[in-house]
mmCIF file of C-alpha atoms in Angstrom:
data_model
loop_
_atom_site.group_PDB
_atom_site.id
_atom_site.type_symbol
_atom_site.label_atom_id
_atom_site.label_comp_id
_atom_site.label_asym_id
_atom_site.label_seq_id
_atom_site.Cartn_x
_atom_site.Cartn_y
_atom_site.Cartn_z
ATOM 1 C CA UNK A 161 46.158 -10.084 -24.715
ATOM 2 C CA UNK A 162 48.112 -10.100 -21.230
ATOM 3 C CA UNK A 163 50.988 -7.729 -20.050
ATOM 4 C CA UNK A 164 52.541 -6.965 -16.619
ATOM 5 C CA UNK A 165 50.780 -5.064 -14.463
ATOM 6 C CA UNK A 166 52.754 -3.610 -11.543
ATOM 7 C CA UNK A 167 51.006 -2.613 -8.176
ATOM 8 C CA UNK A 168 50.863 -3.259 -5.133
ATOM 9 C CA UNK A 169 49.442 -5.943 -3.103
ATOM 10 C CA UNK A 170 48.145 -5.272 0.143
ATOM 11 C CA UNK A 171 50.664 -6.278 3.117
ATOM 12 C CA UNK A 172 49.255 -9.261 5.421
ATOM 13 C CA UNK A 173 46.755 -8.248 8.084
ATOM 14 C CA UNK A 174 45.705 -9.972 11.115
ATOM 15 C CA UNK A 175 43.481 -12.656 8.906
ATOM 16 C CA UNK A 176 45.480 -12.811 5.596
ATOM 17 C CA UNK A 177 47.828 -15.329 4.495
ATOM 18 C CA UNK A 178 50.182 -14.332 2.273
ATOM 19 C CA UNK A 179 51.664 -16.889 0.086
ATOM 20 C CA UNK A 180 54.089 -17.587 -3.098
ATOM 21 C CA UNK A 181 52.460 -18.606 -6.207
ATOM 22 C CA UNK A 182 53.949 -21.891 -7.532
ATOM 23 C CA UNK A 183 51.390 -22.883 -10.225
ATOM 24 C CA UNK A 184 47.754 -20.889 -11.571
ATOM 25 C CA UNK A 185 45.545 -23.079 -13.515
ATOM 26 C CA UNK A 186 43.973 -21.753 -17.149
ATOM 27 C CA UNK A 187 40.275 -21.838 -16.797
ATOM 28 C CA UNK A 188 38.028 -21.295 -20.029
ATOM 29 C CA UNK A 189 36.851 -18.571 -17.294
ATOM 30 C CA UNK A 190 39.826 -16.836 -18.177
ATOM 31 C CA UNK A 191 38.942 -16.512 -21.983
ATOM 32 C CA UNK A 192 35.774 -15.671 -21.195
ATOM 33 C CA UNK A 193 36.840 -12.799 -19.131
ATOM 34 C CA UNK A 194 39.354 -11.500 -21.062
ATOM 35 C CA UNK A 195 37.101 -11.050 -24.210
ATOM 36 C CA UNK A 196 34.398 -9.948 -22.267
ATOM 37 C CA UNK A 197 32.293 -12.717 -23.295
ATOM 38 C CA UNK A 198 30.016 -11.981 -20.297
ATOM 39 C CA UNK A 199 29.676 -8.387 -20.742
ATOM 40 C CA UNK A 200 31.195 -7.806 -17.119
ATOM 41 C CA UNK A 201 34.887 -7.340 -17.515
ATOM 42 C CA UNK A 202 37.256 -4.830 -15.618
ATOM 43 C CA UNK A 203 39.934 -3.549 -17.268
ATOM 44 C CA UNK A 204 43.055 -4.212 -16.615
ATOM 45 C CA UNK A 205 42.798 -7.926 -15.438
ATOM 46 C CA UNK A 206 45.057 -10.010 -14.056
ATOM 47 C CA UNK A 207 42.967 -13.517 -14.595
ATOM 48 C CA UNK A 208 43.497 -16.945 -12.733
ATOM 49 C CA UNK A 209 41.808 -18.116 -9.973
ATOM 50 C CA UNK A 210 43.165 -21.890 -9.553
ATOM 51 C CA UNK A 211 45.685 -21.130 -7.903
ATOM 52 C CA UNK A 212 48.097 -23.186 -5.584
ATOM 53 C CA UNK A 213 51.286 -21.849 -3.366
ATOM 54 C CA UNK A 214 53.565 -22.048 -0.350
ATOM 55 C CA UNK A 215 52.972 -19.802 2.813
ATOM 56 C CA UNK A 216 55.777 -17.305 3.476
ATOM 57 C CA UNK A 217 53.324 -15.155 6.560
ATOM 58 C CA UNK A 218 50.277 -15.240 8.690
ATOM 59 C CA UNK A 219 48.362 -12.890 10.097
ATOM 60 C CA UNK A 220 48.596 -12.800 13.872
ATOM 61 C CA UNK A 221 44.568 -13.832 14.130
ATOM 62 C CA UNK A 222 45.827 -16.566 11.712
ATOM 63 C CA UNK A 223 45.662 -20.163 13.489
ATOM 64 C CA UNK A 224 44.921 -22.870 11.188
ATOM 65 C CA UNK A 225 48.190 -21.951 8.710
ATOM 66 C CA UNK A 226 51.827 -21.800 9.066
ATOM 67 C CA UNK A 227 54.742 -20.554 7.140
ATOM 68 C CA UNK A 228 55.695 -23.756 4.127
ATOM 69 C CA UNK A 229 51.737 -25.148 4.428
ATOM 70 C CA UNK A 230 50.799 -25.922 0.263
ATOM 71 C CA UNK A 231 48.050 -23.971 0.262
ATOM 72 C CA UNK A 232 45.330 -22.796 -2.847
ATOM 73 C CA UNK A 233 42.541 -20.480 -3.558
ATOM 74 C CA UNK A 234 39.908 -20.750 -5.779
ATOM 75 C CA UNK A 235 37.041 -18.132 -7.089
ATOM 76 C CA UNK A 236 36.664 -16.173 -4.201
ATOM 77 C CA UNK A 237 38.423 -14.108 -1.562
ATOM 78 C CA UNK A 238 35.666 -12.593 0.692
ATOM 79 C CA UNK A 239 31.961 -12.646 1.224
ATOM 80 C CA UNK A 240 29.859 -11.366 3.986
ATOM 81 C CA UNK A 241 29.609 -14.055 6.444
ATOM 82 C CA UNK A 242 26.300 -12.878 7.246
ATOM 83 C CA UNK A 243 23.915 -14.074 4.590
ATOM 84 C CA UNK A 244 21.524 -17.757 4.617
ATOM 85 C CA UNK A 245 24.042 -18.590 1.620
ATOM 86 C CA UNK A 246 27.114 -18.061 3.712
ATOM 87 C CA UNK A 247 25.813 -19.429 7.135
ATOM 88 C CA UNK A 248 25.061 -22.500 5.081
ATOM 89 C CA UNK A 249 28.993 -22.980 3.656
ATOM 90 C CA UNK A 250 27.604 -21.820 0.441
ATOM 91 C CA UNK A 251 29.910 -18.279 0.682
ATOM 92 C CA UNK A 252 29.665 -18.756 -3.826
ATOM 93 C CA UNK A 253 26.142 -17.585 -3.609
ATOM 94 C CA UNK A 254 26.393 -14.759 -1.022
ATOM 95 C CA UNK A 255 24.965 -11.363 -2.858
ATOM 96 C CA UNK A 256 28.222 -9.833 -1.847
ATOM 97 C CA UNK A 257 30.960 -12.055 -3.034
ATOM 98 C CA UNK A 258 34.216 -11.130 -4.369
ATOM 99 C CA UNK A 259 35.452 -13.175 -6.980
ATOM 100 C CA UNK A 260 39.435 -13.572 -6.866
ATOM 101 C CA UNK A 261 39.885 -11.539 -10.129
ATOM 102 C CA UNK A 262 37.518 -8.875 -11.952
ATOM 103 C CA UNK A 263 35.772 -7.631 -8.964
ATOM 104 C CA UNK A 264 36.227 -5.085 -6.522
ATOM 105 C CA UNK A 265 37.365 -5.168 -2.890
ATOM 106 C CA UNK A 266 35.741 -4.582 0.186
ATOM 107 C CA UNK A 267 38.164 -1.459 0.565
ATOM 108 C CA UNK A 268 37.207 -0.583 -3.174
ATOM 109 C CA UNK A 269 40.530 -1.685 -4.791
ATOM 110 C CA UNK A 270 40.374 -4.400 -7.725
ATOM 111 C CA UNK A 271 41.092 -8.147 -7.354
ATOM 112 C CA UNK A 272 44.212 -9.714 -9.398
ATOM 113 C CA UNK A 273 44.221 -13.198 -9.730
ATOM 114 C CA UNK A 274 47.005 -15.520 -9.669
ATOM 115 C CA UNK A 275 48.826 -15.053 -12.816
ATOM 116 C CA UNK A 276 51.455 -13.692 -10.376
ATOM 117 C CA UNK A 277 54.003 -14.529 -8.086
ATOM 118 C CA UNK A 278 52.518 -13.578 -5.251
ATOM 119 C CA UNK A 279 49.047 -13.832 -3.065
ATOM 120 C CA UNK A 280 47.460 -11.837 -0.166
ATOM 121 C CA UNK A 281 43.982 -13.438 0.864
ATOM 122 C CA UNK A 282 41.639 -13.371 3.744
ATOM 123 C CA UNK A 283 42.722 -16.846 5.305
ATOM 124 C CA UNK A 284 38.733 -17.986 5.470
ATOM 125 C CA UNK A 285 39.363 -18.677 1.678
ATOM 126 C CA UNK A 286 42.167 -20.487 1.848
ATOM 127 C CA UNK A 287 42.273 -24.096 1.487
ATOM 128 C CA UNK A 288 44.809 -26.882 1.974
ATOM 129 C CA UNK A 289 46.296 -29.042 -0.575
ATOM 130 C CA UNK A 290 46.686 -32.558 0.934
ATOM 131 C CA UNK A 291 50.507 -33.633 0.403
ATOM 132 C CA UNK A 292 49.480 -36.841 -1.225
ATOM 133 C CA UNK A 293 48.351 -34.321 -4.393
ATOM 134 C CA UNK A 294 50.562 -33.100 -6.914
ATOM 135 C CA UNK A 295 51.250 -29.650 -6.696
ATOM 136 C CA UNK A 296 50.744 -29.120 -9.871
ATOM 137 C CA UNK A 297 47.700 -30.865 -10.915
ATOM 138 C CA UNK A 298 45.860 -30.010 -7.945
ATOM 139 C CA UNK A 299 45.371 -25.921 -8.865
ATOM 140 C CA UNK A 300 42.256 -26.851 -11.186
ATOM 141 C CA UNK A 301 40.912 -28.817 -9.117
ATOM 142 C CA UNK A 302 39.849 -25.321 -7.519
ATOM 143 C CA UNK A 303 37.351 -24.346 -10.174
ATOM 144 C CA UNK A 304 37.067 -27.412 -12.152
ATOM 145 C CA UNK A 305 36.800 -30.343 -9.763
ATOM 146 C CA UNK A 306 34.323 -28.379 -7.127
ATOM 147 C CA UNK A 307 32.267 -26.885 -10.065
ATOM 148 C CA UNK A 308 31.310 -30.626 -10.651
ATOM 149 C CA UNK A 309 31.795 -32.447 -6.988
ATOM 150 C CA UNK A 310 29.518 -29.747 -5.709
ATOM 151 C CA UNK A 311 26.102 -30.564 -7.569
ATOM 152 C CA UNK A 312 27.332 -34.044 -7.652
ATOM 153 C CA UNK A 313 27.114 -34.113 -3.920
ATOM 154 C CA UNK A 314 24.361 -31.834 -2.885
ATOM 155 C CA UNK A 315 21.792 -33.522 -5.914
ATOM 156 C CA UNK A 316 22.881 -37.006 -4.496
ATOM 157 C CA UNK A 317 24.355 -38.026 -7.907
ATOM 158 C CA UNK A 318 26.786 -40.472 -6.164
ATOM 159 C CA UNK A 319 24.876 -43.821 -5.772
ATOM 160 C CA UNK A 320 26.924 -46.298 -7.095
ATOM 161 C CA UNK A 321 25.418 -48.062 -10.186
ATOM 162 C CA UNK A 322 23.634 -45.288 -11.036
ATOM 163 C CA UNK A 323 24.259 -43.838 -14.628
ATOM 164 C CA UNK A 324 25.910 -40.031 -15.846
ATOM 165 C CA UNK A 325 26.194 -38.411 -18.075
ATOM 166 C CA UNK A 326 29.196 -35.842 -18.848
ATOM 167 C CA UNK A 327 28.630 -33.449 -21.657
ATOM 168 C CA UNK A 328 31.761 -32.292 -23.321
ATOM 169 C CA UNK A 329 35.328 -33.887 -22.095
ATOM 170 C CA UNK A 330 37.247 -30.288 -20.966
ATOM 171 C CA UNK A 331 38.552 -29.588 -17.906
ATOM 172 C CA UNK A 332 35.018 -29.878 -16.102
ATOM 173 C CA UNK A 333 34.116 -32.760 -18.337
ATOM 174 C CA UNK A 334 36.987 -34.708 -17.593
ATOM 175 C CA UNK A 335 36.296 -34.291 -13.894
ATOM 176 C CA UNK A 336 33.331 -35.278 -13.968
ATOM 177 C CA UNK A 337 34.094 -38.745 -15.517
ATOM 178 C CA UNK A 338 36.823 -38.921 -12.709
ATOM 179 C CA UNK A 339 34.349 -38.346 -9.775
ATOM 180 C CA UNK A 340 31.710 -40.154 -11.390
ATOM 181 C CA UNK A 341 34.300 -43.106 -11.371
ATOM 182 C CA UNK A 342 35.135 -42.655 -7.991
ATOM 183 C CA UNK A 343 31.901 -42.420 -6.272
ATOM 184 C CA UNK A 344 30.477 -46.154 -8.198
ATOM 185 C CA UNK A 345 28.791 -44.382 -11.304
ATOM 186 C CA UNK A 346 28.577 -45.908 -14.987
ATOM 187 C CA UNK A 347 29.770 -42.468 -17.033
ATOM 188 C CA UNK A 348 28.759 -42.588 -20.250
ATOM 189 C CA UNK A 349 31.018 -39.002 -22.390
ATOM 190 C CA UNK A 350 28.627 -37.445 -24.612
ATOM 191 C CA UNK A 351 30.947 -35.531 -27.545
ATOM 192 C CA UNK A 352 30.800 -33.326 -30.738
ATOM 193 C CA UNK A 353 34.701 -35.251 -30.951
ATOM 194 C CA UNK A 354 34.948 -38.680 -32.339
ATOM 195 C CA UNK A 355 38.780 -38.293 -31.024
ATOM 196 C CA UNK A 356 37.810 -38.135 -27.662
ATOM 197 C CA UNK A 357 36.232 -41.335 -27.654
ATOM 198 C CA UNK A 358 39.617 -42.908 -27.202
ATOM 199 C CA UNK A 359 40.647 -40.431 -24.551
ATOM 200 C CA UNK A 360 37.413 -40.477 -22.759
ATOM 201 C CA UNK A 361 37.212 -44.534 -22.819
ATOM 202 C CA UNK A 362 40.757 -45.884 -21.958
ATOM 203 C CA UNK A 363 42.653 -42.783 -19.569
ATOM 204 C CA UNK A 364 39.814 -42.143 -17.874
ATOM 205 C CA UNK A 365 37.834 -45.168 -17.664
ATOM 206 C CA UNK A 366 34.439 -44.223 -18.701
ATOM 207 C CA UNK A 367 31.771 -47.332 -19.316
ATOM 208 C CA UNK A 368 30.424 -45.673 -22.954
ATOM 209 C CA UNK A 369 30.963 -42.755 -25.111
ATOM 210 C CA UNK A 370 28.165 -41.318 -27.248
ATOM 211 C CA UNK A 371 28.297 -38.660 -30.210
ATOM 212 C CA UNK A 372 25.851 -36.193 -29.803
ATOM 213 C CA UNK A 373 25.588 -35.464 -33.978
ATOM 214 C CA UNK A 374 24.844 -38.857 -34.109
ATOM 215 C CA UNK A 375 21.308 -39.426 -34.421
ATOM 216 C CA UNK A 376 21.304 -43.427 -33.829
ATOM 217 C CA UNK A 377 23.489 -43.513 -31.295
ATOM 218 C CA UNK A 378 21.682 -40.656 -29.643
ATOM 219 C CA UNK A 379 17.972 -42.237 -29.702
ATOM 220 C CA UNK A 380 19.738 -46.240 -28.682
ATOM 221 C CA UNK A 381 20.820 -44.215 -25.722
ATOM 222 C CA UNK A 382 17.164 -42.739 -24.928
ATOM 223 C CA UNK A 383 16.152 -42.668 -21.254
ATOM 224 C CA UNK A 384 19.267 -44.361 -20.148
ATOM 225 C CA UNK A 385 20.683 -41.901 -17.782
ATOM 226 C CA UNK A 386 19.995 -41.257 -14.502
ATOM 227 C CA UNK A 387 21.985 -37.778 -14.190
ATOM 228 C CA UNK A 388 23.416 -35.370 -16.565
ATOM 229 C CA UNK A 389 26.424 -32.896 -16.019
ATOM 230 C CA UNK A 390 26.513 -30.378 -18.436
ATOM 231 C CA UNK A 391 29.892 -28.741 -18.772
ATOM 232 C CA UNK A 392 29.577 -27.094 -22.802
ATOM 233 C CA UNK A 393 30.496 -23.461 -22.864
ATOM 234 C CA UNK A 394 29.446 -23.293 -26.683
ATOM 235 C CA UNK A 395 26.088 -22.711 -27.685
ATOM 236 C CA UNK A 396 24.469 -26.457 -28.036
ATOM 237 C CA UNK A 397 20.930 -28.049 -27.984
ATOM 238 C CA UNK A 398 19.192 -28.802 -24.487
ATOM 239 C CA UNK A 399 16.375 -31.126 -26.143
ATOM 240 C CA UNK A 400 18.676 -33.956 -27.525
ATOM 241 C CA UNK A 401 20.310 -34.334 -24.395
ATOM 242 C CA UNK A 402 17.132 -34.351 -21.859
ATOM 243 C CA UNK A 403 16.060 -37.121 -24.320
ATOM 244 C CA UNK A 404 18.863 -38.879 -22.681
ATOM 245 C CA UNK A 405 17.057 -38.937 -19.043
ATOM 246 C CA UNK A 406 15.285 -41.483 -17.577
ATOM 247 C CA UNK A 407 11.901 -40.892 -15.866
ATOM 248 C CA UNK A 408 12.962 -38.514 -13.016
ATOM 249 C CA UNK A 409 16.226 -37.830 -14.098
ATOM 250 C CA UNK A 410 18.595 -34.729 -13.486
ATOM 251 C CA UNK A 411 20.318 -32.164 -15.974
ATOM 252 C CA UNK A 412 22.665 -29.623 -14.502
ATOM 253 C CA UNK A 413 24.218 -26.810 -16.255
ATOM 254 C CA UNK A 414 28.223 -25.939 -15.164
ATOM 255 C CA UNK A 415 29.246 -24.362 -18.173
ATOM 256 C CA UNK A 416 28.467 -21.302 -19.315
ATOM 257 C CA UNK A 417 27.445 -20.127 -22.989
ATOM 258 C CA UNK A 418 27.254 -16.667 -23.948
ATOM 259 C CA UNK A 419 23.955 -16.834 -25.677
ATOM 260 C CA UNK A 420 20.679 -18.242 -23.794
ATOM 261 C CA UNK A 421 19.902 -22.005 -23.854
ATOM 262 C CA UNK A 422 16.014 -23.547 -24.769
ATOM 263 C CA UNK A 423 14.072 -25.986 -24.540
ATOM 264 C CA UNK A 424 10.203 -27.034 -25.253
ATOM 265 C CA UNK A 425 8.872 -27.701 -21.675
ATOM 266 C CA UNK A 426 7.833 -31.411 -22.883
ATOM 267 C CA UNK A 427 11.119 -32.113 -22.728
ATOM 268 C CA UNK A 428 11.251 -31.885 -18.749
ATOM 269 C CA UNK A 429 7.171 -32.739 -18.885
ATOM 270 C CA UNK A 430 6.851 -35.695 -20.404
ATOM 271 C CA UNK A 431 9.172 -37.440 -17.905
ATOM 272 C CA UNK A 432 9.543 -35.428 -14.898
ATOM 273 C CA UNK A 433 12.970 -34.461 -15.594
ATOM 274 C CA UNK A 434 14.680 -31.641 -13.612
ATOM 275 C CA UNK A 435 17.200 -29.232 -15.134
ATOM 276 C CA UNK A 436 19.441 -26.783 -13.202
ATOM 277 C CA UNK A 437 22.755 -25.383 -12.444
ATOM 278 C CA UNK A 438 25.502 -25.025 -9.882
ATOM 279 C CA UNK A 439 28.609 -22.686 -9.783
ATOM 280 C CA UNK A 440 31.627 -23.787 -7.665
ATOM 281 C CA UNK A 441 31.222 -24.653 -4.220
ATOM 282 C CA UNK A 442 32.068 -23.198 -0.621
ATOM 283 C CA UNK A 443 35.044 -23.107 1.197
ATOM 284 C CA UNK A 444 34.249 -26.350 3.385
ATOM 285 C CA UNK A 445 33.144 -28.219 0.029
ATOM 286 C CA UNK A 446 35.974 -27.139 -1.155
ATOM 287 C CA UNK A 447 38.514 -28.719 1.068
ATOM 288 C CA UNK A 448 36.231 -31.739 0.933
ATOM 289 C CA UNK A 449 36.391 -32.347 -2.328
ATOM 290 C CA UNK A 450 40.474 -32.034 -2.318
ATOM 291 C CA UNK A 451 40.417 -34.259 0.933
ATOM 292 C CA UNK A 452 38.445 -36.713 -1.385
ATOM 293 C CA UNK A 453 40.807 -36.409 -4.738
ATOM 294 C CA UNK A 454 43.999 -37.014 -2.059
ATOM 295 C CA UNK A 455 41.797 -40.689 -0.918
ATOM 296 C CA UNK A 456 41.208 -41.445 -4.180
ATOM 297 C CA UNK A 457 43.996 -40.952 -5.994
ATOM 298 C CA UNK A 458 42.298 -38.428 -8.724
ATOM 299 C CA UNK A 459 44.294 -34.976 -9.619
ATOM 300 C CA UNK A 460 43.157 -33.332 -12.842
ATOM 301 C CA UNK A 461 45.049 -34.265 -16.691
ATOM 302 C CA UNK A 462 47.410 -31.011 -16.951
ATOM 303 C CA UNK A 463 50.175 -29.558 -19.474
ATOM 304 C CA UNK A 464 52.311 -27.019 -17.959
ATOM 305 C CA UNK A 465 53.408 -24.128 -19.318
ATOM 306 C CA UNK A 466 55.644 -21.189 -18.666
ATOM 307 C CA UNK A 467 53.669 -17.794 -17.764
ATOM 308 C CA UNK A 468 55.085 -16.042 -20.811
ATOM 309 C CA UNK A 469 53.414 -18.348 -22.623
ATOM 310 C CA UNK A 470 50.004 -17.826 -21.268
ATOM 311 C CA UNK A 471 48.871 -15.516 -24.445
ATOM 312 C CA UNK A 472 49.500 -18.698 -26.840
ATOM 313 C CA UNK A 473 47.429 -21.113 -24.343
#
């Protein structure tokens, strides 16, 4: 699936940082990508985008970065800085985003992502990686821990005592039942697994775990949730899960299936539920939400691999 590529990255201009790459998560992005799951893929691709390194030069407009700062990028390396989206620290939904791999440049060229050694990036979307972090363990936090902290915050689904839901216990899943932890919530893991009951329950402290193929389980858990994060990739019923809601309650979509999703509108109707979705989060989230992981002691679950074995993962 993946072979060298050799070019050339761009030297470092008056706003870049250029920086070593020590560790590059494996998003389910990635797969996605690769396979062309979403129709959109550039070819060839050099995937990645949770990726975490060492500064070795700064531009000379550079200010906030120095040479040995731990620093990461996420999904994106440039938008407009013009839009509502990006004058609101939302630079994920500006019309003219690059993402960090499978897009092209400003100057027209293509964007590699961080299965590499090496980085070049516009130093507005760059972030810091507290020291209190491991190195390691902190790269997904770059996709997966602000594609969930973002809704999480901006919906208000941080009241402590209130109840959520995490759909599917991946990378975003298990995130999500870290957050939700941190912020007060009772998480209750919502499964196809049986096997993850164990995982979900005692390493990462959730209150309940439910299986969704389950039918009993599923209706004694009826309108007991005040929030729902949805993190399935796979192709999966909607109306089972908004069952789940209480009166008011929110659903929102994080993963991303490559067939549409439906449900009857009763299903949102008949109790005023509210379904929608988020992607990532801006630069200033961002460091937020890794300022927050450093206070809280929460890095993401991680197995680390050599790159040449990146095919197998």
């Amino acid at each position: 699936i993946l072979s060298p590529i050799n070019f050339t990255r761009r030297k470092t201009g008056s706003n870049d940082i250029t920086f070593k790459v020590v560790y590059c998560g494996i998003c389910h992005s990635d797969l996605h990508q690769i396979r062309n799951d979403w129709k959109n893929s550039i070819y060839p691709m050099v995937p990645g985008h949770e990726i975490v390194g060492t500064v070795t030069e700064v531009g000379s407009e550079v200010k906030n970065f120095t040479v040995g700062d731990r620093v990461g990028v996420g999904c994106m390396v440039w938008s407009c800085q013009q839009c509502d989206s990006c004058n609101e620290g939302q630079e994920q939904y500006c019309e003219k985003v690059v993402m960090t791999y499978n897009a092209i440049n400003v100057d027209g060229s293509p964007t590699f992502g961080g299965y590499s050694s090496l980085m070049v990036c516009d130093q507005r979307f760059v972030v810091k990686i507290p020291e209190s972090l491991p190195f390691d363990a902190a790269a997904p936090l770059l996709c997966a821990g602000i594609t969930v902290y973002s809704p999480m915050k901006y919906l208000q689904m941080t009241q402590p005592g209130k109840r959520l839901g995490v759909v599917g216990l991946g990378g975003l899943g298990h995130m999500a039942v870290k957050l939700g932890k941190a912020f007060g919530l009772q998480v209750t893991v919502i499964s196809t697994s049986p096997k993850k009951e164990k995982e979900a329950k005692e390493n990462l402290g959730a209150d309940h775990f439910i299986i969704s193929k389950d039918q009993k389980q599923m209706q004694d858990a009826a309108k007991s949730l005040d929030y729902i994060i949805d993190t399935v990739s796979a192709d999966h019923p909607l109306e089972p899960l908004l069952s789940l809601l209480k009166v008011q309650g929110k659903m929102i979509l994080v993963g991303v299936p490559e067939n549409p999703l439906s449900f009857h509108p009763a299903a949102v109707i008949s109790g005023r539920r509210f379904i929608g979705g988020s992607a990532i989060g801006g630069v200033k989230e961002t460091q937020e939400m890794l300022d927050f992981c450093a206070e809280n002691n929460i890095s993401c679950m991680i197995e680390n691999i050599p790159l040449d074995y990146v095919n197998t993962a």
